[in-house]
Short mmCIF file of N, CA and C and ligand atoms in Angstrom, two decimals:
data_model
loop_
_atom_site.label_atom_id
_atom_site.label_comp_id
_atom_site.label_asym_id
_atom_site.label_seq_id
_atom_site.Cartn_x
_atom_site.Cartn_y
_atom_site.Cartn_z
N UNK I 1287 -106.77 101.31 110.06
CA UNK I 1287 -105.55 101.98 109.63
C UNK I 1287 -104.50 100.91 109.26
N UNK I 1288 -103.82 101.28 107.92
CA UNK I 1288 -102.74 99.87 107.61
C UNK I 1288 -101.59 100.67 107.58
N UNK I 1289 -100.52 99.97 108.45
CA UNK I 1289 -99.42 100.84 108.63
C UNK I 1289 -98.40 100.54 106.99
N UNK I 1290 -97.70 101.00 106.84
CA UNK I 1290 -96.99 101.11 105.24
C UNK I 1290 -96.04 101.64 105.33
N UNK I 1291 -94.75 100.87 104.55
CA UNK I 1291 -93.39 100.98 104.85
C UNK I 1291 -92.89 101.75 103.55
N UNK I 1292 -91.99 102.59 103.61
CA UNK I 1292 -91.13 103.26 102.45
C UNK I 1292 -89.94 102.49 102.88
N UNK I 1293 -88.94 102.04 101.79
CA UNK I 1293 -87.68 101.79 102.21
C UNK I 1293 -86.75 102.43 101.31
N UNK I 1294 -85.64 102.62 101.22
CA UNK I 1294 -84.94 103.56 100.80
C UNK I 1294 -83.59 102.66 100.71
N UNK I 1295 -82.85 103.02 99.69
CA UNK I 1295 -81.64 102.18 99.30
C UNK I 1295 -80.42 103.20 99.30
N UNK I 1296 -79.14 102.68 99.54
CA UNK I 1296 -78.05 103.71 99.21
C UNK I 1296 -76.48 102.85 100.05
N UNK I 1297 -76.06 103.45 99.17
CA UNK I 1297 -74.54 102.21 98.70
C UNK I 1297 -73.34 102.85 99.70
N UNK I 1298 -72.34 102.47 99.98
CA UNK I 1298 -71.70 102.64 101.16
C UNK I 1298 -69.95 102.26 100.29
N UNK I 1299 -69.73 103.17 100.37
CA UNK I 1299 -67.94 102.60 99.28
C UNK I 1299 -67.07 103.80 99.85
N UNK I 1300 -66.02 103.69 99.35
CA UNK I 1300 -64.67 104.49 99.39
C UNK I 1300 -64.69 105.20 98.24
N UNK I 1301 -64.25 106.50 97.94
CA UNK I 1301 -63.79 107.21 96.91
C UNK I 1301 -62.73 106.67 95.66
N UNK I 1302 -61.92 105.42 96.50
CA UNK I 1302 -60.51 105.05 95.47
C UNK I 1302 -61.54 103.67 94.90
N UNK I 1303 -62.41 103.49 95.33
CA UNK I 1303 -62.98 102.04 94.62
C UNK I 1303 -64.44 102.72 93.36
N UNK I 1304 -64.37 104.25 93.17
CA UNK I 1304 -65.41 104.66 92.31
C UNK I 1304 -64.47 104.48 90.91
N UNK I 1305 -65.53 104.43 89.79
CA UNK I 1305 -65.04 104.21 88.55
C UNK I 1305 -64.50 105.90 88.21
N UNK I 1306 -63.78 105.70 87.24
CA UNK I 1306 -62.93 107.24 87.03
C UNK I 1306 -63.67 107.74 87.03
N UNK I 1307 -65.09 107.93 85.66
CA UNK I 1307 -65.87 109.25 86.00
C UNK I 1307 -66.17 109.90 87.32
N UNK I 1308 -67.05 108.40 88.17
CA UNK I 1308 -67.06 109.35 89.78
C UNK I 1308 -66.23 110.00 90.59
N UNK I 1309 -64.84 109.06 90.16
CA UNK I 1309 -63.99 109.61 91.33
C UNK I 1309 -63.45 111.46 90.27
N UNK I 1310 -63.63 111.30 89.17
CA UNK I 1310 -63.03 112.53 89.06
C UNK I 1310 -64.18 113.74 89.42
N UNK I 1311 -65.65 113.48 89.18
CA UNK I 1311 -66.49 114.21 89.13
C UNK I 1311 -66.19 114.61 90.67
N UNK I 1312 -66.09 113.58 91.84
CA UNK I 1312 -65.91 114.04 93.18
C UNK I 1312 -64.82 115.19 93.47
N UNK I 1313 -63.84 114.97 92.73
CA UNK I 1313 -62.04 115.57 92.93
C UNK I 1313 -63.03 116.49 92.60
N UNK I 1314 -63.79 116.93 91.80
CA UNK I 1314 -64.09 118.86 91.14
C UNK I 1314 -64.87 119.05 92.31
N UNK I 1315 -65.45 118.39 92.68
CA UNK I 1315 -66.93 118.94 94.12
C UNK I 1315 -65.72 119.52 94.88
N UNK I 1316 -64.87 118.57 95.69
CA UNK I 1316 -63.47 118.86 96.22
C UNK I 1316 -63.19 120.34 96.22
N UNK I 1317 -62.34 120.38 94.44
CA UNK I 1317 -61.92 121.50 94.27
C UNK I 1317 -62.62 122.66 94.06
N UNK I 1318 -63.98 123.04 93.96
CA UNK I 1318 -65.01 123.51 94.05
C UNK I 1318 -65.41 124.31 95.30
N UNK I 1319 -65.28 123.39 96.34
CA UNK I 1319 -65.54 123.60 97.91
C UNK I 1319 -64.78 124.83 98.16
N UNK I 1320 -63.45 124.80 97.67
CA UNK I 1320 -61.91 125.59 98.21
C UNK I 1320 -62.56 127.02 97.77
N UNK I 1321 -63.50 127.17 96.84
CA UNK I 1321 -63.61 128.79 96.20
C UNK I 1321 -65.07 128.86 97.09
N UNK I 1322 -65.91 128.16 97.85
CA UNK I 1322 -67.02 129.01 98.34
C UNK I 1322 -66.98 130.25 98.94
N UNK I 1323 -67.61 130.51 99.55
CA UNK I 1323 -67.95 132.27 99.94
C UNK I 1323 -68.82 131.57 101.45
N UNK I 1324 -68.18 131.09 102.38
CA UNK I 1324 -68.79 130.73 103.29
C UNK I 1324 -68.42 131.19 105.06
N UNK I 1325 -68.43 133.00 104.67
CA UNK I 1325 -67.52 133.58 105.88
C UNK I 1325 -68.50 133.39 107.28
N UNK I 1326 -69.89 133.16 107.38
CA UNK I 1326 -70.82 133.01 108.17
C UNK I 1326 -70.64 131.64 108.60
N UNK I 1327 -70.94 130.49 108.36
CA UNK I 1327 -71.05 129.30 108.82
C UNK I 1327 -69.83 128.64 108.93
N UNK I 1328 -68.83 128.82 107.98
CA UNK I 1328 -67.52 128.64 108.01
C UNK I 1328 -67.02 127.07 107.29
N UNK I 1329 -68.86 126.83 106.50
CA UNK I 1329 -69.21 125.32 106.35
C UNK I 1329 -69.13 125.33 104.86
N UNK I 1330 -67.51 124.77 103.88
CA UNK I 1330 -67.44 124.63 102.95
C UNK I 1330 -68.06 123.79 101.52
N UNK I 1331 -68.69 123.77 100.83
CA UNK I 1331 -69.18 122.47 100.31
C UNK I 1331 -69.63 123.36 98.80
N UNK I 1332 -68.98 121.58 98.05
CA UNK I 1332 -68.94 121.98 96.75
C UNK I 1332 -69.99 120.39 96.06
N UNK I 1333 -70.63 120.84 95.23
CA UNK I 1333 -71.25 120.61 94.12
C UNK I 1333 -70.83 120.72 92.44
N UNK I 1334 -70.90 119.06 91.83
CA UNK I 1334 -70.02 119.08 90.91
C UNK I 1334 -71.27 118.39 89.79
N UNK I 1335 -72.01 118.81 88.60
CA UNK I 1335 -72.88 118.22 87.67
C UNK I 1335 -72.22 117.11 86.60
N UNK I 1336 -72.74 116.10 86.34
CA UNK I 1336 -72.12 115.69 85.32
C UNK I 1336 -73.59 115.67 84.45
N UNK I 1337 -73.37 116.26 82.83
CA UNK I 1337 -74.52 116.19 82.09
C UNK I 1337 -74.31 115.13 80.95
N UNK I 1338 -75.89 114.86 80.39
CA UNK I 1338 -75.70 113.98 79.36
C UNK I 1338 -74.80 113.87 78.27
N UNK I 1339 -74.37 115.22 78.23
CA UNK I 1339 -73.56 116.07 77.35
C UNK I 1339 -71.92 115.83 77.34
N UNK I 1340 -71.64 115.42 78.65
CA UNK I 1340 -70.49 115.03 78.92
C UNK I 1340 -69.64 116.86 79.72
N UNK I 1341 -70.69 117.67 79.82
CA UNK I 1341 -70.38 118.97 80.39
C UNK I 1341 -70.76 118.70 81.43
N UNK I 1342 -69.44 118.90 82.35
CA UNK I 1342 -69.44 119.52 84.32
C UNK I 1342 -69.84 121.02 84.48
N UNK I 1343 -70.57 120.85 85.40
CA UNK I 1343 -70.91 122.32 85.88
C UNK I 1343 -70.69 122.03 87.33
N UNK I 1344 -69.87 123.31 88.31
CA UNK I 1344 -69.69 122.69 89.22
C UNK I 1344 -70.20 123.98 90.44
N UNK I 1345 -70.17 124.01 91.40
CA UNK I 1345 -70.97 125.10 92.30
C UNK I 1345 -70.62 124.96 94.00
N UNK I 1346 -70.70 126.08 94.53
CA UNK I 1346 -70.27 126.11 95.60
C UNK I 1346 -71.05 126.55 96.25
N UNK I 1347 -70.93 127.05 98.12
CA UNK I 1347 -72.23 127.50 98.70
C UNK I 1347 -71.88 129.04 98.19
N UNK I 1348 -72.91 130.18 98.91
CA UNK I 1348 -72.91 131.57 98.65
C UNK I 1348 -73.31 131.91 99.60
N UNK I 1349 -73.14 132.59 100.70
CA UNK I 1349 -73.78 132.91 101.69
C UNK I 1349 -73.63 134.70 101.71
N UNK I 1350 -74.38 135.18 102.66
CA UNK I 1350 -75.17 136.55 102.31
C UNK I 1350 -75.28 136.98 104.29
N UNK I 1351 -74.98 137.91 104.34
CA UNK I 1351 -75.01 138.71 105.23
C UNK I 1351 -76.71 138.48 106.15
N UNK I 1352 -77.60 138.47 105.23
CA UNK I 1352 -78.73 138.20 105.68
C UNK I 1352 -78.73 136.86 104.86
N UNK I 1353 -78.98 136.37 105.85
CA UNK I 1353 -78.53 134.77 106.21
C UNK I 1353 -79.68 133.70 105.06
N UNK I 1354 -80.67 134.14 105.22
CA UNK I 1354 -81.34 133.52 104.53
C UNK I 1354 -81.25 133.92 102.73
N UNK I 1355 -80.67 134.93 102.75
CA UNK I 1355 -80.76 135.36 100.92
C UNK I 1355 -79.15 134.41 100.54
N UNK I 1356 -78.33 133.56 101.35
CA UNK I 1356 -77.49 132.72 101.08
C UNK I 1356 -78.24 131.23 100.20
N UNK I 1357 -76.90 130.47 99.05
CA UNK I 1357 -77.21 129.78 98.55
C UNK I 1357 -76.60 128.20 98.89
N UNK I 1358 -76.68 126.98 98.89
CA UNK I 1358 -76.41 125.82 98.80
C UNK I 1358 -75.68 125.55 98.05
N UNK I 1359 -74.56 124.87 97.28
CA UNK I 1359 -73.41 124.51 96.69
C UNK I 1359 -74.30 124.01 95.58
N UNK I 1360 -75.53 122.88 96.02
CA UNK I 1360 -76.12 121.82 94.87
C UNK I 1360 -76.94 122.54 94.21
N UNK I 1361 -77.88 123.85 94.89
CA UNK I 1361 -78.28 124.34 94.08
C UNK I 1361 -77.99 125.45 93.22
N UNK I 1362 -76.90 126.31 93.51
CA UNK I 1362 -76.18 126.83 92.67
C UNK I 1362 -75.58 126.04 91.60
N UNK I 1363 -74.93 125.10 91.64
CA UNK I 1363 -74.64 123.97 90.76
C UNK I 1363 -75.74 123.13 89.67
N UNK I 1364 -76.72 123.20 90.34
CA UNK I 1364 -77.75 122.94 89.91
C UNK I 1364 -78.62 123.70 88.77
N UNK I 1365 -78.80 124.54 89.91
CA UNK I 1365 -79.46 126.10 88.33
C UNK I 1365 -78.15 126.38 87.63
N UNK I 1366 -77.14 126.35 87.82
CA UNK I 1366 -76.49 127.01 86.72
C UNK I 1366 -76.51 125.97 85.55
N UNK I 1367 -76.07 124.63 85.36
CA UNK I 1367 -76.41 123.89 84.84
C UNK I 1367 -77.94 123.90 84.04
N UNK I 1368 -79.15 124.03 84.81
CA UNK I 1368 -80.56 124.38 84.02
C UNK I 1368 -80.54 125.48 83.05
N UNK I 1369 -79.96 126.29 83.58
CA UNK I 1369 -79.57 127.78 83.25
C UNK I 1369 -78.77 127.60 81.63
N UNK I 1370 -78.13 127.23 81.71
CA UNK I 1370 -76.75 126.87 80.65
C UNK I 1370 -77.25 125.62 79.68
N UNK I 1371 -77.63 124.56 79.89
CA UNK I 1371 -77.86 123.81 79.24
C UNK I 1371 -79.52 122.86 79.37
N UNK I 1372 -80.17 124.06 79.53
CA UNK I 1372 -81.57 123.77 79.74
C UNK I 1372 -82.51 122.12 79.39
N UNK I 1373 -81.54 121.77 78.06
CA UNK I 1373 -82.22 120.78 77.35
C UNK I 1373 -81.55 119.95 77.89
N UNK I 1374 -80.39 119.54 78.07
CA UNK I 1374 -79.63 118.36 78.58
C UNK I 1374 -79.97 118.11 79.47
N UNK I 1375 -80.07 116.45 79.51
CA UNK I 1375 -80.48 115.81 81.38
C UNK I 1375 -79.12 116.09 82.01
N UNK I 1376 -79.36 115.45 83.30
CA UNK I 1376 -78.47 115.32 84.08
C UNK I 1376 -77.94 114.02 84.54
N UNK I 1377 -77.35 113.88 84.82
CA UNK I 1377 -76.53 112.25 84.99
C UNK I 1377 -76.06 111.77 86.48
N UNK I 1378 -75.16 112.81 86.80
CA UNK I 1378 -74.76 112.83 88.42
C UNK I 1378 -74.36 114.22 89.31
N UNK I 1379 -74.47 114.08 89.78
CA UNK I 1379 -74.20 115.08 90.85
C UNK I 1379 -73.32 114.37 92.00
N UNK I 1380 -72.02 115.05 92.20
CA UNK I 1380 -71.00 114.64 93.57
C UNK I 1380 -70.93 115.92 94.11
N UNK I 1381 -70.96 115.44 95.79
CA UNK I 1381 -71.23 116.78 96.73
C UNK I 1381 -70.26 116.66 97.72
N UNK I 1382 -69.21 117.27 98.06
CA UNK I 1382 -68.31 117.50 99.20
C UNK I 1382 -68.31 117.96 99.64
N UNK I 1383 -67.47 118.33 101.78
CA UNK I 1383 -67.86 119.51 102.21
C UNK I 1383 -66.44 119.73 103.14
N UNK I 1384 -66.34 120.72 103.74
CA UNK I 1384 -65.09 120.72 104.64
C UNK I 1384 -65.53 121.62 105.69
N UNK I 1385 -64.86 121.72 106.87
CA UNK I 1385 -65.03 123.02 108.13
C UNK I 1385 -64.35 122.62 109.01
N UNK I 1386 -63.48 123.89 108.53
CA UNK I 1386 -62.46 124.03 110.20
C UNK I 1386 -63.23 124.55 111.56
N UNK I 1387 -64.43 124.86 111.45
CA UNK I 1387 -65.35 124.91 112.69
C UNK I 1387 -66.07 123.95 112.84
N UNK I 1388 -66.50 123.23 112.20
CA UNK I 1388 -67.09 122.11 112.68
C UNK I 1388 -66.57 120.20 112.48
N UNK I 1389 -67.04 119.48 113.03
CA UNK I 1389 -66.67 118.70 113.49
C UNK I 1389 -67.31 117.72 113.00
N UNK I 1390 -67.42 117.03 111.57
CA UNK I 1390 -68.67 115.50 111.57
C UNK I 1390 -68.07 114.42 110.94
N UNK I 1391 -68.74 113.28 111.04
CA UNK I 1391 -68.22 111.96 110.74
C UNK I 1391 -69.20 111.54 109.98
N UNK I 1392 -70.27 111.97 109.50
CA UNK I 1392 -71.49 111.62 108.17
C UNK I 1392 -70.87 112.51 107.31
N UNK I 1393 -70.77 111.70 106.22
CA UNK I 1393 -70.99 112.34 104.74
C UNK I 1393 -71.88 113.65 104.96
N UNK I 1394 -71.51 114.35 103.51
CA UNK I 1394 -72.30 115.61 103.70
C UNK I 1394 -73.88 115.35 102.62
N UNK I 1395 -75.14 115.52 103.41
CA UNK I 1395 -76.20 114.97 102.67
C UNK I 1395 -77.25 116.51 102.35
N UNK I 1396 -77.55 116.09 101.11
CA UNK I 1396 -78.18 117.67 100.99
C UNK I 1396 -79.32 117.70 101.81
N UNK I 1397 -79.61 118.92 101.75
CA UNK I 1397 -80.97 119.95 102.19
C UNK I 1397 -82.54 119.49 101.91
N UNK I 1398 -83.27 119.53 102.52
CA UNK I 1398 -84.73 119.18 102.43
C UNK I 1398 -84.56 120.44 100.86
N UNK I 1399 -84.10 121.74 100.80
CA UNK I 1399 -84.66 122.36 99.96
C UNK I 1399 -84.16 121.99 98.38
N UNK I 1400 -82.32 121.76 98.68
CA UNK I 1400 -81.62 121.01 97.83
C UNK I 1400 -82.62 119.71 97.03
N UNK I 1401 -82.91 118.54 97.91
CA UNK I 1401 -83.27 117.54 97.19
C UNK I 1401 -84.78 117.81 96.67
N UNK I 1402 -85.38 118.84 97.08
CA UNK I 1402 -86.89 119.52 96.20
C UNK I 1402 -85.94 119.83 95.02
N UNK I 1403 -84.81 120.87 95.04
CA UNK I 1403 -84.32 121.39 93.27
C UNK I 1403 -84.34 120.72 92.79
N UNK I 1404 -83.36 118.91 93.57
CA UNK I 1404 -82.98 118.33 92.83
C UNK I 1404 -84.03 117.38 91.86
N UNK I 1405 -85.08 117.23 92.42
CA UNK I 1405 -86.18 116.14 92.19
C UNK I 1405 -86.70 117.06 90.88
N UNK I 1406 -86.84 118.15 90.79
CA UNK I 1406 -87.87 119.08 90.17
C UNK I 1406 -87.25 118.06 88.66
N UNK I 1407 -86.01 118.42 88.60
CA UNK I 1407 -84.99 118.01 87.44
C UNK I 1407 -85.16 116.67 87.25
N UNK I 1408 -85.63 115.80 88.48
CA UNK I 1408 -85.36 114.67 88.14
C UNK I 1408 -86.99 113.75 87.48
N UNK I 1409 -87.84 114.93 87.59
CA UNK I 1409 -89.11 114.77 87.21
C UNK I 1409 -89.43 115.02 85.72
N UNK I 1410 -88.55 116.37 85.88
CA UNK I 1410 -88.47 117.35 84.45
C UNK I 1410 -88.18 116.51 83.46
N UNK I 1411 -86.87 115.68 83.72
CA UNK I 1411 -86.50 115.12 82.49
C UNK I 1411 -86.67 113.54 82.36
N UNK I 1412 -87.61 113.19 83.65
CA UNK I 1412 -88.26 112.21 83.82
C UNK I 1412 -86.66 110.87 83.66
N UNK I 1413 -85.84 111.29 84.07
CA UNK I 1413 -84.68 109.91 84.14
C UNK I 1413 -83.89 110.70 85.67
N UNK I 1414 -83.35 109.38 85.95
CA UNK I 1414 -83.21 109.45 88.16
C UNK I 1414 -81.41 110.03 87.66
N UNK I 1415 -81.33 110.86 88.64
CA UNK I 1415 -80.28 111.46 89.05
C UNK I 1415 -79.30 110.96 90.30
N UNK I 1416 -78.19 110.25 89.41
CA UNK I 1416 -77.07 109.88 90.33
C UNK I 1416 -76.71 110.84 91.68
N UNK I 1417 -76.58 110.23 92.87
CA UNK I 1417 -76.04 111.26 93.63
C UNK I 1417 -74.70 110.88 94.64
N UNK I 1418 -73.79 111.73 94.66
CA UNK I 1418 -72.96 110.51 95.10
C UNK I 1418 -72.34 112.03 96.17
N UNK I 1419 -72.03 111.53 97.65
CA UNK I 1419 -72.00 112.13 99.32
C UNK I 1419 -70.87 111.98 99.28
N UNK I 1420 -69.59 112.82 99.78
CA UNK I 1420 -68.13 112.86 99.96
C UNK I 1420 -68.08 113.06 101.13
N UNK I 1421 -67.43 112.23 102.04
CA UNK I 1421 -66.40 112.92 103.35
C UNK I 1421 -65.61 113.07 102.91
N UNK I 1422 -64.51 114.19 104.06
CA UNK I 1422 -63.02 114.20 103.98
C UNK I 1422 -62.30 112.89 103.89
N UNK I 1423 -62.82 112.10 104.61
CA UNK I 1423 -62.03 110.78 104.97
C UNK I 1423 -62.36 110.07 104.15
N UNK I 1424 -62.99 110.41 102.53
CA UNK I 1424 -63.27 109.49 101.58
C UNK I 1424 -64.16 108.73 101.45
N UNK I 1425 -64.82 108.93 102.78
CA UNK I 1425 -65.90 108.06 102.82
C UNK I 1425 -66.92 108.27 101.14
N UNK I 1426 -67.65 107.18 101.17
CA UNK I 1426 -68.61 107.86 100.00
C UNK I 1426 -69.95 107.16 100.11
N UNK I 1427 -71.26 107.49 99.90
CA UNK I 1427 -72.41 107.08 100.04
C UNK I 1427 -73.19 107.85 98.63
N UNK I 1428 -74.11 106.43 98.10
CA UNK I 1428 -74.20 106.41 96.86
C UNK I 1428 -75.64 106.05 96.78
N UNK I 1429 -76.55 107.58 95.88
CA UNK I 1429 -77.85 106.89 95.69
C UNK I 1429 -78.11 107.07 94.67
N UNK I 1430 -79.08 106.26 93.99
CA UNK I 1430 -78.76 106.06 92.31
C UNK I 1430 -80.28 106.95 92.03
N UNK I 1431 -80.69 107.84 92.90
CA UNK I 1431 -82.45 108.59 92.42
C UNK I 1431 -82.15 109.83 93.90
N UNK I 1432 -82.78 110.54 93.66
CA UNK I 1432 -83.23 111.52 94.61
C UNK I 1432 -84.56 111.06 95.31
N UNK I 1433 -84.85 110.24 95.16
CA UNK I 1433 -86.42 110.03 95.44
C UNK I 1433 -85.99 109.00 96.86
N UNK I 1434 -84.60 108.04 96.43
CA UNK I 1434 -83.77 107.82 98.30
C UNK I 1434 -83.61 108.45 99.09
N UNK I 1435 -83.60 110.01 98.53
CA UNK I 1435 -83.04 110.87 99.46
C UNK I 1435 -84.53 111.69 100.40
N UNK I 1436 -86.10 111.83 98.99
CA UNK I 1436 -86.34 112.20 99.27
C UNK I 1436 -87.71 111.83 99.17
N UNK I 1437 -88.23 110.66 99.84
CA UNK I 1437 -89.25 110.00 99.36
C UNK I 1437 -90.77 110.49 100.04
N UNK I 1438 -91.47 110.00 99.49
CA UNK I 1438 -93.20 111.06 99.48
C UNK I 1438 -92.92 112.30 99.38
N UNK I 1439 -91.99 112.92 98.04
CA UNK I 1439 -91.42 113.80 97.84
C UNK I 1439 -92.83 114.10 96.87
N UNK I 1440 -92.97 115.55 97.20
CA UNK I 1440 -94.10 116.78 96.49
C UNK I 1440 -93.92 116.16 95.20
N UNK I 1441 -95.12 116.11 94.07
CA UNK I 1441 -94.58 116.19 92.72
C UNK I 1441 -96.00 116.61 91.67
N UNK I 1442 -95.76 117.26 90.84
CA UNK I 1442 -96.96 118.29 90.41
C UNK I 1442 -97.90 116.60 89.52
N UNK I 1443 -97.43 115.54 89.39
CA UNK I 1443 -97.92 114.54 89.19
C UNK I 1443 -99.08 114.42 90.37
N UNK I 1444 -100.20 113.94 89.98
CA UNK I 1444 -101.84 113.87 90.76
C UNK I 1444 -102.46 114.78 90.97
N UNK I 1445 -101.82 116.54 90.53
CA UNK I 1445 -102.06 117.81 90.77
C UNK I 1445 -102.97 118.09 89.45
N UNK I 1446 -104.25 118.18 89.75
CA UNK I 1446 -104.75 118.60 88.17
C UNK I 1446 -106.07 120.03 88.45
N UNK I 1447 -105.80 120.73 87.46
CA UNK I 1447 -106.77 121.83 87.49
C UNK I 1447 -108.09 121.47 87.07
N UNK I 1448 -108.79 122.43 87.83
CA UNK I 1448 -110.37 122.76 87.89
C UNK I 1448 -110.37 122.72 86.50
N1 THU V 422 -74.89 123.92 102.69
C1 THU V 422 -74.70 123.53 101.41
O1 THU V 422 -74.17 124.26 100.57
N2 THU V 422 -75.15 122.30 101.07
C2 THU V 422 -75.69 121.40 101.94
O2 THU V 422 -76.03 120.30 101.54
C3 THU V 422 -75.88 121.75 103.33
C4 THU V 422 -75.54 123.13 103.71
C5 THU V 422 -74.37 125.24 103.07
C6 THU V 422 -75.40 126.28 103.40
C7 THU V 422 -74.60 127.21 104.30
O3 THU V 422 -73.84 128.09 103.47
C8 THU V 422 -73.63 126.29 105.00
O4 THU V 422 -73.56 125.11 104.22
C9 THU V 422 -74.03 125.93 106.42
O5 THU V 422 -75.30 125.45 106.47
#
């Protein structure tokens, strides 16, 4: 048996030291967050697209009475963007979050199910998808692929039919 290492990269900065595009793409995740629909968890978080196109699409969570038919900020943000501008890649994605019930000091990092949407896209159009993590406190954490986020990640690549 040979043991085998994955390593994973991702950048560590402040919000006031991102170049304008990021820092503005973040301000919309931000302002994004403020309109979720998050009366169950009480856990705000917004999702902001930037496309090749130079079109933001931006998305919030959705949550649902029956708990599981609720949505994620990135992937609402996400499909609507596929949805809308099917042909255009994607460029970046900034994700923020807020809660007056809860309490954290990590950036907000997406979802095992989130970074599957996100990869699908990042396969689809075969070029790596910026992703860039907001705290309140500005913190910011920066990965330049989903594949940091989400590595020996599923991919219909080596999958071949009978
Ligand atoms: N949530 C997101 O929207 N994105 C994440 O990255 C993590 C969690 C939502 C789902 C649910 O509405 C609430 O936050 C609490 O889990």
């Amino acid at each position: 048996m040979i043991e085998k290492k994955i390593t994973t990269t991702f950048y560590q900065t402040n919000k006031s030291s991102l170049i304008k595009e990021e820092n503005s793409l973040v301000d919309l995740a931000i302002n994004s967050l403020k309109s979720a629909y998050a009366p169950y968890s009480g856990f705000m978080v917004g999702a902001a697209v930037l496309l090749d196109n130079g079109e933001i699409i931006s998305g919030n969570n959705q949550e649902n009475v029956a708990y599981p038919s609720g949505l994620c900020a990135e992937r609402v943000a996400i499909y609507y963007a596929g949805a809308k501008f099917p042909n255009v890649k994607i460029k970046k994605i900034a994700i923020s979050a807020v809660s007056k019930k809860f309490d954290f000091t990590d950036v907000i990092s997406p979802c095992g199910s989130c970074r599957q949407a996100i990869a699908e896209y990042e396969v689809k159009q075969d070029k790596n998808i910026k992703i860039l993590l907001h705290h309140p406190n500005d913190d910011i954490i920066i990965v330049n692929s989903v594949a940091d986020l989400l590595p020996f990640m599923f991919k219909s690549k080596g999958l071949k039919n009978f």
